[in-house]
Tab-separated table of C-alpha atoms in Angstrom:
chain	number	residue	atom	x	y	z
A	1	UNK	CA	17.869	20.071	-15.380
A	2	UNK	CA	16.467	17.474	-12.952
A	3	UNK	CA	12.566	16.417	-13.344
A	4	UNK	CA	10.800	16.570	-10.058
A	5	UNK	CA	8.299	14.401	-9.156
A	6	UNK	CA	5.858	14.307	-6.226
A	7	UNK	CA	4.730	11.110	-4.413
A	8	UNK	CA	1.431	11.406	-2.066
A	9	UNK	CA	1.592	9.015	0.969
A	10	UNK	CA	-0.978	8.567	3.094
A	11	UNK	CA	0.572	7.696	6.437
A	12	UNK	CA	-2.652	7.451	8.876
A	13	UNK	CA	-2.694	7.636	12.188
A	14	UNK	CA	0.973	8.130	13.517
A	15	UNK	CA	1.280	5.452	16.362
A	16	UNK	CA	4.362	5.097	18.194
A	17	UNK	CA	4.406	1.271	17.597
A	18	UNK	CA	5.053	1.867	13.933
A	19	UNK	CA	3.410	5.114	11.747
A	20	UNK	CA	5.717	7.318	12.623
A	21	UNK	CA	8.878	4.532	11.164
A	22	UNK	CA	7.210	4.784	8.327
A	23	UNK	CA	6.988	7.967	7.409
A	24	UNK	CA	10.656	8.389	8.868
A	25	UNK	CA	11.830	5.261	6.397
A	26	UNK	CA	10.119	7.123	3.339
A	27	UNK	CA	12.080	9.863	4.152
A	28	UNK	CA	15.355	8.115	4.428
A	29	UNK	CA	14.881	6.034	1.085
A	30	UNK	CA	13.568	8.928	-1.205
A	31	UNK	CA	17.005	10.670	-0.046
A	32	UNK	CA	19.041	7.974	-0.649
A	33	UNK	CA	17.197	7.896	-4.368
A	34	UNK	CA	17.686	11.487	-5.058
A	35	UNK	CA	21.232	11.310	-4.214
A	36	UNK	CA	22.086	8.316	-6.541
A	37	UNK	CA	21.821	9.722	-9.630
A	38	UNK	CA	22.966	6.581	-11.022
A	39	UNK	CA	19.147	5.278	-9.981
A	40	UNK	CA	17.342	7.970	-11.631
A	41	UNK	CA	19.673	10.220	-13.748
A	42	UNK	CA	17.659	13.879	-13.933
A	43	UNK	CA	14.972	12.923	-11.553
A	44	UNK	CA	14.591	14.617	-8.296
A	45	UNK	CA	11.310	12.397	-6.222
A	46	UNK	CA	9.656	14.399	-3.936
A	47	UNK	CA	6.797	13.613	-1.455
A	48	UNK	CA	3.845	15.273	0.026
A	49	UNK	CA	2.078	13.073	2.924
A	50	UNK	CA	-1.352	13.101	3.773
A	51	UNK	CA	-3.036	11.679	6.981
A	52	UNK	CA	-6.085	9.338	6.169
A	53	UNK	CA	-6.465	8.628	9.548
A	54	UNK	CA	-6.979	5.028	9.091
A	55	UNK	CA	-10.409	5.791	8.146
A	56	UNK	CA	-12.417	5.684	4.563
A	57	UNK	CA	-14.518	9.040	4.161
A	58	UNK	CA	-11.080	10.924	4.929
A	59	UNK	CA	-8.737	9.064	3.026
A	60	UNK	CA	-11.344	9.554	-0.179
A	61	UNK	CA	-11.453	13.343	0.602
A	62	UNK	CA	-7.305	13.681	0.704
A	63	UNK	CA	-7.350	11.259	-2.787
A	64	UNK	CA	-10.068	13.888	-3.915
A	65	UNK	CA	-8.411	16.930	-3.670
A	66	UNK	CA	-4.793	16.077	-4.127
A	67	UNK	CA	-5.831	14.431	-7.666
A	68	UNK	CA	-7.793	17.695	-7.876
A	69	UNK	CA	-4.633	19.989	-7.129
A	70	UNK	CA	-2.612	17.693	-9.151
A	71	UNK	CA	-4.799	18.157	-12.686
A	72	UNK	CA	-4.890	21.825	-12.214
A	73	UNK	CA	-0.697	21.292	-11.922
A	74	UNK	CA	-0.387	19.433	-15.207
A	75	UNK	CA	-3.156	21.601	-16.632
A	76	UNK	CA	-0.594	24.273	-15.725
A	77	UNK	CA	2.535	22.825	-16.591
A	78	UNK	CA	0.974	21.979	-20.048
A	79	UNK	CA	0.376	25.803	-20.570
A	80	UNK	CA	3.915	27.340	-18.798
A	81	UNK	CA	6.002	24.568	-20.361
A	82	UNK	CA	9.218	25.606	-18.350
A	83	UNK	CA	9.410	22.205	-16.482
A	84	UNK	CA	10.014	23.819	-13.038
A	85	UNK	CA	6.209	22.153	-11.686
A	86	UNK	CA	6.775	19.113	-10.199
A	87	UNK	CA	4.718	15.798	-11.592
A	88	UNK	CA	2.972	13.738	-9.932
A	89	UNK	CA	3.767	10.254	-10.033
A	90	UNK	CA	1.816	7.905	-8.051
A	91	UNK	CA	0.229	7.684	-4.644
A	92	UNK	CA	1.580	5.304	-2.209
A	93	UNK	CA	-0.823	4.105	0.518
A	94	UNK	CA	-3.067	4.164	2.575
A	95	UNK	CA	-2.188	1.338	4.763
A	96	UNK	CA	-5.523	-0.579	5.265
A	97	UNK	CA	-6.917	-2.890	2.133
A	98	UNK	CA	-10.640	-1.940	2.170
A	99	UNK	CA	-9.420	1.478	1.970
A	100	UNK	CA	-6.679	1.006	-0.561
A	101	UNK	CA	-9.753	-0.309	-3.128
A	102	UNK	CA	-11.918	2.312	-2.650
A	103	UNK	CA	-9.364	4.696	-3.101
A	104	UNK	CA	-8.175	3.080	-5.740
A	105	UNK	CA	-11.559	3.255	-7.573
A	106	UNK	CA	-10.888	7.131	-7.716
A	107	UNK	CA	-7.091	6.928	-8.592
A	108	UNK	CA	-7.907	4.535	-11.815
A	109	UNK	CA	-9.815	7.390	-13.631
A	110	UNK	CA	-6.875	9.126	-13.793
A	111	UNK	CA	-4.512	6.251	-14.521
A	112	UNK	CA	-2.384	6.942	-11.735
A	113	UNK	CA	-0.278	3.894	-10.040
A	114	UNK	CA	-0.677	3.016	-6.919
A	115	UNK	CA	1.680	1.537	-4.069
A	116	UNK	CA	0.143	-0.215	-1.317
A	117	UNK	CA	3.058	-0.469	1.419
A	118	UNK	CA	0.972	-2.393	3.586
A	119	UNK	CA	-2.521	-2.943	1.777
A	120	UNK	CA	-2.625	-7.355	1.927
A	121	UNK	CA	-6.273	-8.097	0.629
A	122	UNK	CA	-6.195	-10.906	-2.324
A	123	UNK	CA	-8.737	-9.249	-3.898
A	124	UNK	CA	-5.441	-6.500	-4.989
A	125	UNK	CA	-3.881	-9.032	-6.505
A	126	UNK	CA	-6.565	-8.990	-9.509
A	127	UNK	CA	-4.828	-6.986	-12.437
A	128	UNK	CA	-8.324	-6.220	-14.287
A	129	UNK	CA	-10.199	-4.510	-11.280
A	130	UNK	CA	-6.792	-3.369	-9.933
A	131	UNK	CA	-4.513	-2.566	-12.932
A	132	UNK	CA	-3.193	0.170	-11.328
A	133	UNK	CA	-2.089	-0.903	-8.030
A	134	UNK	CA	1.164	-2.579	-6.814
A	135	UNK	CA	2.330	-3.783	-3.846
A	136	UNK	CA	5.635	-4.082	-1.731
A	137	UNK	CA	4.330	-6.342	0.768
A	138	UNK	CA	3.295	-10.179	0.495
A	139	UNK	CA	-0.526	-10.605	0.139
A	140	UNK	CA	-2.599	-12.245	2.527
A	141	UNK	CA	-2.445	-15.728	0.466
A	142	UNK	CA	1.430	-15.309	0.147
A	143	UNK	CA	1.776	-14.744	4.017
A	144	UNK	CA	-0.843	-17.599	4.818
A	145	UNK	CA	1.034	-20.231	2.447
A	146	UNK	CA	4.702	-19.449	4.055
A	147	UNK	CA	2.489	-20.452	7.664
A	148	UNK	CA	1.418	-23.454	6.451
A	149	UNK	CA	4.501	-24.088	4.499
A	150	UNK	CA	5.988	-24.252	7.640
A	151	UNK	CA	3.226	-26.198	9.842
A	152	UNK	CA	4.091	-28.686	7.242
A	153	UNK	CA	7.883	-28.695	7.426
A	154	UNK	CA	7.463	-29.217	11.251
A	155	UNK	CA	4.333	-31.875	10.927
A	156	UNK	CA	2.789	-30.771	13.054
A	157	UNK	CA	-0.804	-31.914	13.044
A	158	UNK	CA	-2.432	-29.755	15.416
A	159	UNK	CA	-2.403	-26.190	15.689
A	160	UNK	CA	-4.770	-22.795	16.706
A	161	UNK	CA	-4.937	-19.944	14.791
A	162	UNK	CA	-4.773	-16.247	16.645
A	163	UNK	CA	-5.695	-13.963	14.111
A	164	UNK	CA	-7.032	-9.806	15.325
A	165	UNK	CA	-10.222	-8.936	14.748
A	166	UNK	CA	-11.156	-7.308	10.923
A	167	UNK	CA	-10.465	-8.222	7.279
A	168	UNK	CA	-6.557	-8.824	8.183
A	169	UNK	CA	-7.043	-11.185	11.147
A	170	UNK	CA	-10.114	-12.763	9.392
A	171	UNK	CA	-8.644	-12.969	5.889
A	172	UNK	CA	-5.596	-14.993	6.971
A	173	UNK	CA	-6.670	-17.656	9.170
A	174	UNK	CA	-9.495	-18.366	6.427
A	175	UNK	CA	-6.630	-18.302	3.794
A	176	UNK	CA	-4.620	-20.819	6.369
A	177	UNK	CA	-7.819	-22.756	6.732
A	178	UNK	CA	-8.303	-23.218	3.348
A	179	UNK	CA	-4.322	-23.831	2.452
A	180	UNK	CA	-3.920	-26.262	5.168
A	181	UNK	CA	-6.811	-28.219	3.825
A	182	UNK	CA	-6.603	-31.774	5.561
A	183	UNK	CA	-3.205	-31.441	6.711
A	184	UNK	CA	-3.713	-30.733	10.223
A	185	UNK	CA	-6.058	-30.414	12.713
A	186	UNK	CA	-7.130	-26.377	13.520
A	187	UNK	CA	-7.670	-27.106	17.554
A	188	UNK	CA	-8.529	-23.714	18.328
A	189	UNK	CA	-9.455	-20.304	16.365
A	190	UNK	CA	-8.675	-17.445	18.591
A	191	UNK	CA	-9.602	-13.442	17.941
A	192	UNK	CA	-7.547	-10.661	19.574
């Protein structure tokens, strides 16, 4: 008898630039999983998304309640003990950092893991506030070092910095800033 377990994903706002790729990528890789059972023998993974809409008060409300639904499952299973529930087994998302931590705050209660697919913030990278939460992307410091990494393969000793507006845009070019220390000259600092 396979195991099924449930994954929550918060895919927020479906844009055509990228959301809905996603969502359609989760898709195709939890299929791909299920039908290798040489990846995980007896385990069927199944998903539920939820829309946080890219925006704090919702995303908290979705974490809420599914966590809610999901202790009245176990609560169940616990008392049917014929398997047949599925389990959940972590939440992956939302896509936005400041988000992803307060989230997060809720999700650690309940010791359940975490995967941010896009979350970037340093501040996820510390394992005591965060010990729940992974990530499948580089962090901010990461993607700032491989920019100066190169600005100092190339030499080159002046550069300008376009970073978009919010803790992303602002996060990096400080991270660059500080990485690229004395080795070149920052010319311009541009916000889109």
């Amino acid at each position: 008898k396979k195991k099924k377990i449930i994954l929550n994903i918060f895919s927020g706002d479906i844009r055509e630039d990228y959301g809905i790729h996603r969502v359609e990528g989760t898709f195709w890789i939890l299929d791909q999983i299920n039908a290798n059972q040489a990846i995980l023998p007896n385990v069927n993974i199944g998903y539920q998304i939820r829309d946080s809409c890219w925006y704090a008060p919702v995303a908290l409300e979705q974490t809420i309640e599914f966590i809610g639904n999901s202790v009245l499952t176990a609560a169940d299973l616990s008392a049917n003990s014929n398997g047949n529930r599925a389990q959940l087994a972590a939440i992956i998302g939302p896509g936005d950092s400041s988000i992803t931590m307060q989230t997060h705050n809720i999700l650690q209660l309940f010791e359940m893991p975490q995967i941010g697919y896009s979350a970037t913030a340093k501040q996820l990278s510390d394992k005591e506030k965060y010990k729940y939460f992974t990530r499948v992307i580089a962090s901010d410091t990461q993607q700032a070092q491989a920019i100066v990494d190169i600005i100092r393969q190339f030499q080159w000793s002046y550069v300008a910095t376009i970073g978009t507006e919010g803790d992303y845009g602002r996060g990096g070019v400080e991270a660059i800033r500080r990485l690229l220390n004395k080795d070149a000259c920052i010319g311009a600092d541009l916000t889109m």
